Every structure is written in C-alpha cells, then in structure tokens.
Amino acid sequence: MKVFKHLVKLYIIFFKVGLFTIGGGYAMLPIVEKELVQKSKLSTMESVMESYSLAQTLPGVIASNAAALIGYKLFGIPGAIASALGVITPSIGIVTVIAMVFRKFGHLEVVQNAFIGIRIVVLALLFDSFMRLFKVAVFDKKTFAVSMISFVLVLMNWASPILILIIGALFGLYVYRERVGS
Amino acid sequence: MRLLAFLFEFFKIGLFTYGGGLAMIPILRDIAVNKEWLSESHFTDLIAISQSTPGPIAINMATYIGYREFSFLGAILASLTIIAPAFVLAIILGKFLSKFNRHPFVQAAFVGLKATIIGLIATSVVQVALVSLYGNKPGRLGRPWVGLDFKAVAFMLVFYFFIRKYQKHPLIYITIGGIASLFIW
C-alpha cells in the first residue's frame, strides 16, 4: 500500500513536470528539482542530473527517458512506468483538445492568417537551433562532410532519414573509434 | 491492421531518433508527409503547436497525428509507442548505461550520429522555408527565387535577430508572430 502511494506521488510529480515544461528539454529540470528534491525529498539533485544526462544518450523522447530512469532508480519498473506515464499525460490531454479545436476552426481566415506569421517564426526558431547545434556537432572536415551528405540525400528524398542515421552512426564508429578512445 | 502499421512508424521513430524533439522533426516530417498524414504546411503548423503547448515536443506531435488518424485511441497509442523502445532500453541497460556510454565505440558512434542529425535538421530548415517564405504556392528547390515573398523574408530576419539577441522561450516569439501576422497579412 505504501509503495502504491509512492507511485501515485511519482505520477503526480511528473504530471506537473509535463504540464509546466512547454516544449520539453532542460526546462523540466527546475521543476523536477523543486518537486522531487526539495519538496518530497525522494531524490538528490546529483542523481536527477545523472539520470537526465543518461536520458539524452538513449533514443526517443528525452523527458520521458529521464522520468523513466529517475522512477526506476526509486521504485523499480513500477516507478519507471508511473513517472513516464505522468510526464506524457498532460501532453496527450492538451494536444488532443487542440487537435479537435484545430480541426473545427483551423480553416478560419483569422487562424490561417495568424499561421502565416507563425510559420515564419518557426523557421527563425529552427534556424537558430540549427546554428547553435551546428557549432557543437560539426568540428572538422569529416563531420562537415557527413552533415552535408546526409542533408543532400534526405532533402532530395534519395534516402530515408532513419537509414541515414544508422549509416551516420556506423561511419562515426569507424572513423572516430581511436580518436575518442585516446 | 492499419493501426498497427501506423504505430510501427512511431516505434521506429522512438527507436532510431537520438537527440530529442528537434532531431525528431525531420524524421517525423518525412514519414508524415510521405504517408499523407499531413501536408507540408500543416506539418509546419504542428511544429509551432508542439513548441507552444506543455510537454515534450515529440509527444505533442505524436498525439496530434494520432488523433487525426485514429481519434482518441490513436492519440494515446501513438504517444505510448514513441516512448516504448527507449523505455525498454532504459530498464534493460539501467545500471550499465553510464558505462556503456563511456565506451569509446559508443562515443565514436555518437560523433557520427550528431553530424548526421545536423544534416537532417538542415533539411527541416529548408522544408519549412519553402512553405513559410512563399505565397500561396510553396517554393521550389530548383528555383528558390520564384514566388519568394520579400515581406516574409524581412519578417523572418527581424524575428531571427530578436531570437538570437534575447533567447526567450519559443512560445513568446510564436505568440508575437501570430498577432503581428494578423496586421501584416
């Protein structure tokens, strides 16, 4: 019974994390710290940070990976399930409502006109993210070549992005296996 | 059967994308547009919606597409499916994960993976540019100057300047952009 209570608590904590981090990412950390470390004292910040950095090295959704790893550390598999479900529940609820509303009102002229500008803002935001990530991930001729080749292949629809990702990882493994190790 | 095939796409995305929401955008776009779940411009709208609503971007996108294709059931299952592969990996690898990540081979693979993702994100930038900087007809790769809306280009440059300068939350720029758009277009 006590374990069940803890699981519900974990679910609620990560529900809040999902609800208050708009767009995901690092924004979740302050809320996790406040709820899990300061208020309920279930975990320490070091442990949370460790789980968060591990979460980034797994595929998929970082926030739910982090939630699952934190939950798993605390209460095993049930903890992982409660945390991961908690963090995605608000999204599912809210976005379903938005999808319903958008289906009904999306064709209205005022909505369409607003989205002309919004699409351009999306472009500016994406370009900004691209520029920042580029500086981190592209640091020599080989990484530049890999990014250019994958850009062209996917842009021209000559290869599927997933296939390109797999080849990119294998290429990195082959080319950098010694350099990184030393 | 159609639902299973649909969910399989989200399983693939959940298993093969590395780097979170931003890296997922080009992969999801490729599948969503090719399978005709959404048009190119509708997908761009979805990026905006996902960045300005609570929760992880990938979950927001999966929920939205899932709802459109299979109603409530689709919304829930698409979101669960996209997190499932990494969830299982997290549990299996659990304690070994940090050791696994420090392995030189894994580190080396990540270097290649990150460079590839940059190329993929660049394709998203181009695709979004083709639907956002042109009038009613999307721009064409071969002739990018045909139909280019210079008002839109100016709008983009102004926003890019402020995004770089202040680095505020995307939601703020999206809201301001939506309102400003009503006066301009």
Short mmCIF file of C-alpha atoms in Angstrom, two decimals, chain A residues 17-25 27 50 53-65 68-69 72 76-77 80-81 84-85 87-88 90-96 98-100 102-103 109-139 142-144 146-148 150-152 154-157 159-162 164-181, chain B residues 12-22 24-27 29-31 34 41-42 44-61 63-64 67-69 72 75-76 79-80 82-83 85-87 89-91 93-95 97-98 101 104-129 131-133 141 152-153 155-156 159-160 163-164 167 169-171 173-174 177-179 181-182 185:
data_model
loop_
_atom_site.label_atom_id
_atom_site.label_comp_id
_atom_site.label_asym_id
_atom_site.label_seq_id
_atom_site.Cartn_x
_atom_site.Cartn_y
_atom_site.Cartn_z
CA VAL A 17 6.69 18.33 -14.94
CA GLY A 18 4.85 17.53 -18.18
CA LEU A 19 2.32 20.27 -17.54
CA PHE A 20 4.74 23.06 -16.77
CA THR A 21 7.54 22.43 -19.24
CA ILE A 22 6.47 23.92 -22.53
CA GLY A 23 8.32 22.36 -25.44
CA GLY A 24 10.26 19.92 -23.28
CA GLY A 25 14.03 19.88 -22.74
CA ALA A 27 13.03 23.43 -18.78
CA GLU A 50 22.85 11.89 -13.74
CA SER A 53 22.33 13.15 -18.89
CA LEU A 54 21.84 9.42 -19.35
CA ALA A 55 18.38 10.12 -20.80
CA GLN A 56 19.99 12.15 -23.58
CA THR A 57 22.05 9.20 -24.68
CA LEU A 58 19.01 6.99 -25.18
CA PRO A 59 16.92 7.27 -28.34
CA GLY A 60 13.44 8.74 -28.30
CA VAL A 61 11.93 11.37 -26.05
CA ILE A 62 14.40 12.83 -23.54
CA ALA A 63 11.82 13.92 -20.96
CA SER A 64 10.15 10.53 -20.73
CA ASN A 65 13.54 8.77 -20.71
CA ALA A 68 11.69 6.55 -16.52
CA LEU A 69 15.30 6.47 -15.29
CA TYR A 72 13.33 3.20 -11.98
CA GLY A 76 11.98 -0.21 -9.98
CA ILE A 77 9.85 -0.93 -13.03
CA ALA A 80 9.57 3.89 -14.21
CA ILE A 81 6.08 3.30 -15.57
CA ALA A 84 6.95 8.07 -17.74
CA LEU A 85 3.15 7.98 -17.89
CA VAL A 87 5.18 13.14 -17.90
CA ILE A 88 3.24 12.36 -21.10
CA PRO A 90 -0.74 16.36 -19.83
CA SER A 91 0.51 16.48 -23.44
CA ILE A 92 -1.89 13.81 -24.58
CA GLY A 93 -4.84 15.59 -22.96
CA ILE A 94 -3.99 19.11 -24.05
CA VAL A 95 -2.88 18.36 -27.60
CA THR A 96 -5.94 16.15 -28.22
CA ILE A 98 -6.01 21.39 -29.61
CA ALA A 99 -6.29 18.89 -32.47
CA MET A 100 -10.09 18.86 -32.03
CA PHE A 102 -7.87 22.98 -34.90
CA ARG A 103 -9.95 20.60 -36.98
CA GLU A 109 -9.35 33.07 -42.15
CA VAL A 110 -8.07 34.66 -38.95
CA VAL A 111 -6.38 31.41 -37.88
CA GLN A 112 -4.87 30.93 -41.33
CA ASN A 113 -3.55 34.48 -41.33
CA ALA A 114 -2.02 34.10 -37.89
CA PHE A 115 -0.27 30.94 -39.03
CA ILE A 116 1.35 32.71 -41.99
CA GLY A 117 3.46 34.63 -39.47
CA ILE A 118 3.77 31.71 -37.05
CA ARG A 119 5.29 29.51 -39.77
CA ILE A 120 7.92 32.15 -40.38
CA VAL A 121 8.69 32.31 -36.65
CA VAL A 122 9.04 28.51 -36.67
CA LEU A 123 11.59 28.92 -39.46
CA ALA A 124 13.54 31.52 -37.47
CA LEU A 125 13.49 29.32 -34.35
CA LEU A 126 14.59 26.23 -36.25
CA PHE A 127 17.38 28.16 -37.94
CA ASP A 128 18.55 29.46 -34.58
CA SER A 129 18.62 25.94 -33.11
CA PHE A 130 20.40 24.67 -36.19
CA MET A 131 23.13 27.31 -35.89
CA ARG A 132 23.74 26.53 -32.23
CA LEU A 133 23.81 22.75 -32.73
CA PHE A 134 26.00 23.06 -35.81
CA LYS A 135 28.80 24.62 -33.78
CA VAL A 136 28.74 21.69 -31.35
CA ALA A 137 28.41 18.77 -33.73
CA VAL A 138 30.47 19.87 -36.72
CA PHE A 139 34.10 20.34 -35.72
CA LYS A 142 34.69 14.71 -41.78
CA THR A 143 31.78 15.75 -39.59
CA PHE A 144 31.10 18.58 -42.05
CA VAL A 146 28.74 13.73 -43.06
CA SER A 147 26.28 16.52 -42.31
CA MET A 148 26.36 17.81 -45.90
CA SER A 150 23.01 13.48 -45.16
CA PHE A 151 21.47 16.89 -45.84
CA VAL A 152 21.52 16.40 -49.62
CA VAL A 154 17.42 13.45 -47.34
CA LEU A 155 16.48 16.77 -48.92
CA MET A 156 16.37 15.19 -52.39
CA ASN A 157 14.42 12.25 -50.98
CA ALA A 159 17.35 8.10 -48.73
CA SER A 160 15.17 7.79 -45.67
CA PRO A 161 16.29 9.77 -42.60
CA ILE A 162 16.36 6.64 -40.42
CA ILE A 164 20.92 7.86 -42.94
CA LEU A 165 21.06 7.99 -39.13
CA ILE A 166 22.15 4.37 -38.94
CA ILE A 167 24.83 4.88 -41.59
CA GLY A 168 25.99 8.06 -39.84
CA ALA A 169 26.43 6.22 -36.55
CA LEU A 170 28.38 3.41 -38.23
CA PHE A 171 30.56 5.94 -40.03
CA GLY A 172 31.33 7.68 -36.72
CA LEU A 173 32.14 4.34 -35.13
CA TYR A 174 34.57 3.52 -37.92
CA VAL A 175 36.27 6.90 -38.23
CA TYR A 176 36.44 8.06 -34.62
CA ARG A 177 36.90 4.79 -32.76
CA GLU A 178 40.51 5.52 -31.90
CA ARG A 179 40.41 9.27 -31.59
CA VAL A 180 37.66 9.35 -28.93
CA GLY A 181 39.19 6.48 -27.00
CA LYS B 12 10.74 3.22 -35.49
CA ILE B 13 10.95 6.91 -34.65
CA GLY B 14 11.20 6.12 -30.94
CA LEU B 15 13.95 3.60 -31.55
CA PHE B 16 16.09 5.40 -34.08
CA THR B 17 15.97 9.09 -33.26
CA TYR B 18 18.62 10.36 -30.99
CA GLY B 19 18.79 13.91 -29.69
CA GLY B 20 15.20 14.58 -28.65
CA GLY B 21 12.42 16.64 -30.20
CA LEU B 22 14.45 18.73 -32.61
CA MET B 24 12.74 14.02 -34.42
CA ILE B 25 11.20 16.77 -36.54
CA PRO B 26 12.90 15.85 -39.86
CA ILE B 27 12.21 12.14 -39.38
CA ARG B 29 8.14 15.10 -41.30
CA ASP B 30 9.49 12.61 -43.82
CA ILE B 31 7.05 9.94 -42.66
CA ASN B 34 5.08 10.79 -47.45
CA SER B 41 2.36 23.48 -44.35
CA HIS B 42 0.15 21.68 -41.85
CA THR B 44 4.92 23.32 -40.03
CA ASP B 45 1.84 24.47 -38.08
CA LEU B 46 2.21 21.35 -35.97
CA ILE B 47 5.82 22.28 -35.11
CA ALA B 48 4.52 25.63 -33.85
CA ILE B 49 1.71 23.99 -31.88
CA SER B 50 4.10 21.45 -30.34
CA GLN B 51 6.58 24.09 -29.28
CA SER B 52 3.95 26.22 -27.61
CA THR B 53 1.99 23.59 -25.70
CA PRO B 54 3.09 21.86 -22.49
CA GLY B 55 5.12 18.68 -22.60
CA PRO B 56 7.77 17.12 -24.83
CA ILE B 57 7.61 18.17 -28.50
CA ALA B 58 7.67 14.57 -29.74
CA ILE B 59 4.73 13.56 -27.55
CA ASN B 60 2.77 16.58 -28.71
CA MET B 61 3.39 15.70 -32.35
CA THR B 63 -0.63 12.89 -30.03
CA TYR B 64 -1.74 15.34 -32.71
CA TYR B 67 -5.71 11.93 -33.00
CA ARG B 68 -6.12 12.94 -36.63
CA GLU B 69 -5.62 9.42 -37.92
CA PHE B 72 -8.53 9.30 -29.10
CA ALA B 75 -3.53 9.90 -29.71
CA ILE B 76 -2.83 7.70 -26.70
CA SER B 79 2.41 8.65 -27.71
CA LEU B 80 2.90 5.41 -25.80
CA ILE B 82 7.03 6.52 -29.36
CA ILE B 83 8.36 6.26 -25.78
CA PRO B 85 11.55 1.48 -27.25
CA ALA B 86 13.70 3.80 -25.12
CA PHE B 87 11.71 2.85 -22.03
CA LEU B 89 16.23 0.10 -23.22
CA ALA B 90 16.39 2.25 -20.08
CA ILE B 91 15.20 -0.65 -17.95
CA LEU B 93 20.54 -1.15 -19.73
CA GLY B 94 19.74 0.57 -16.41
CA LYS B 95 22.91 0.39 -14.38
CA LEU B 97 24.06 2.66 -19.23
CA SER B 98 26.69 5.07 -17.96
CA ASN B 101 28.01 5.41 -22.86
CA PRO B 104 34.93 4.61 -26.98
CA PHE B 105 32.92 2.84 -29.69
CA VAL B 106 29.67 4.32 -28.43
CA GLN B 107 31.26 7.76 -28.14
CA ALA B 108 32.55 7.46 -31.69
CA ALA B 109 29.13 6.43 -33.00
CA PHE B 110 27.61 9.46 -31.27
CA VAL B 111 30.00 11.78 -33.13
CA GLY B 112 28.76 10.42 -36.47
CA LEU B 113 25.16 10.45 -35.28
CA LYS B 114 25.31 14.09 -34.20
CA ALA B 115 26.79 15.21 -37.51
CA THR B 116 24.06 13.32 -39.37
CA ILE B 117 21.36 14.92 -37.24
CA ILE B 118 22.71 18.38 -38.14
CA GLY B 119 22.21 17.50 -41.82
CA LEU B 120 18.67 16.31 -41.08
CA ILE B 121 17.79 19.45 -39.13
CA ALA B 122 19.09 21.48 -42.07
CA THR B 123 16.56 19.71 -44.30
CA SER B 124 13.82 20.79 -41.88
CA VAL B 125 15.02 24.37 -42.13
CA VAL B 126 14.82 24.20 -45.95
CA GLN B 127 11.42 22.46 -45.97
CA VAL B 128 9.95 24.97 -43.55
CA ALA B 129 11.45 27.84 -45.56
CA VAL B 131 6.31 26.70 -47.10
CA SER B 132 6.76 29.80 -44.97
CA LEU B 133 8.59 32.28 -47.19
CA LEU B 141 14.12 23.81 -54.59
CA ALA B 152 8.06 37.21 -45.26
CA VAL B 153 11.85 37.25 -45.59
CA PHE B 155 9.67 39.21 -41.06
CA MET B 156 11.95 36.19 -40.67
CA PHE B 159 12.45 37.54 -35.65
CA TYR B 160 15.78 35.79 -36.07
CA ILE B 163 15.59 35.28 -31.06
CA ARG B 164 19.40 35.47 -31.17
CA GLN B 167 16.92 33.79 -26.34
CA HIS B 169 11.04 30.88 -24.81
CA PRO B 170 9.76 29.91 -28.32
CA LEU B 171 6.18 30.38 -27.10
CA TYR B 173 8.02 34.54 -30.33
CA ILE B 174 5.26 32.33 -31.71
CA GLY B 177 4.47 36.36 -34.58
CA GLY B 178 0.84 35.17 -34.76
CA ILE B 179 -0.53 38.53 -33.64
CA SER B 181 0.82 38.36 -38.77
CA LEU B 182 -2.82 39.42 -38.48
CA TRP B 185 -1.23 39.62 -43.94
#
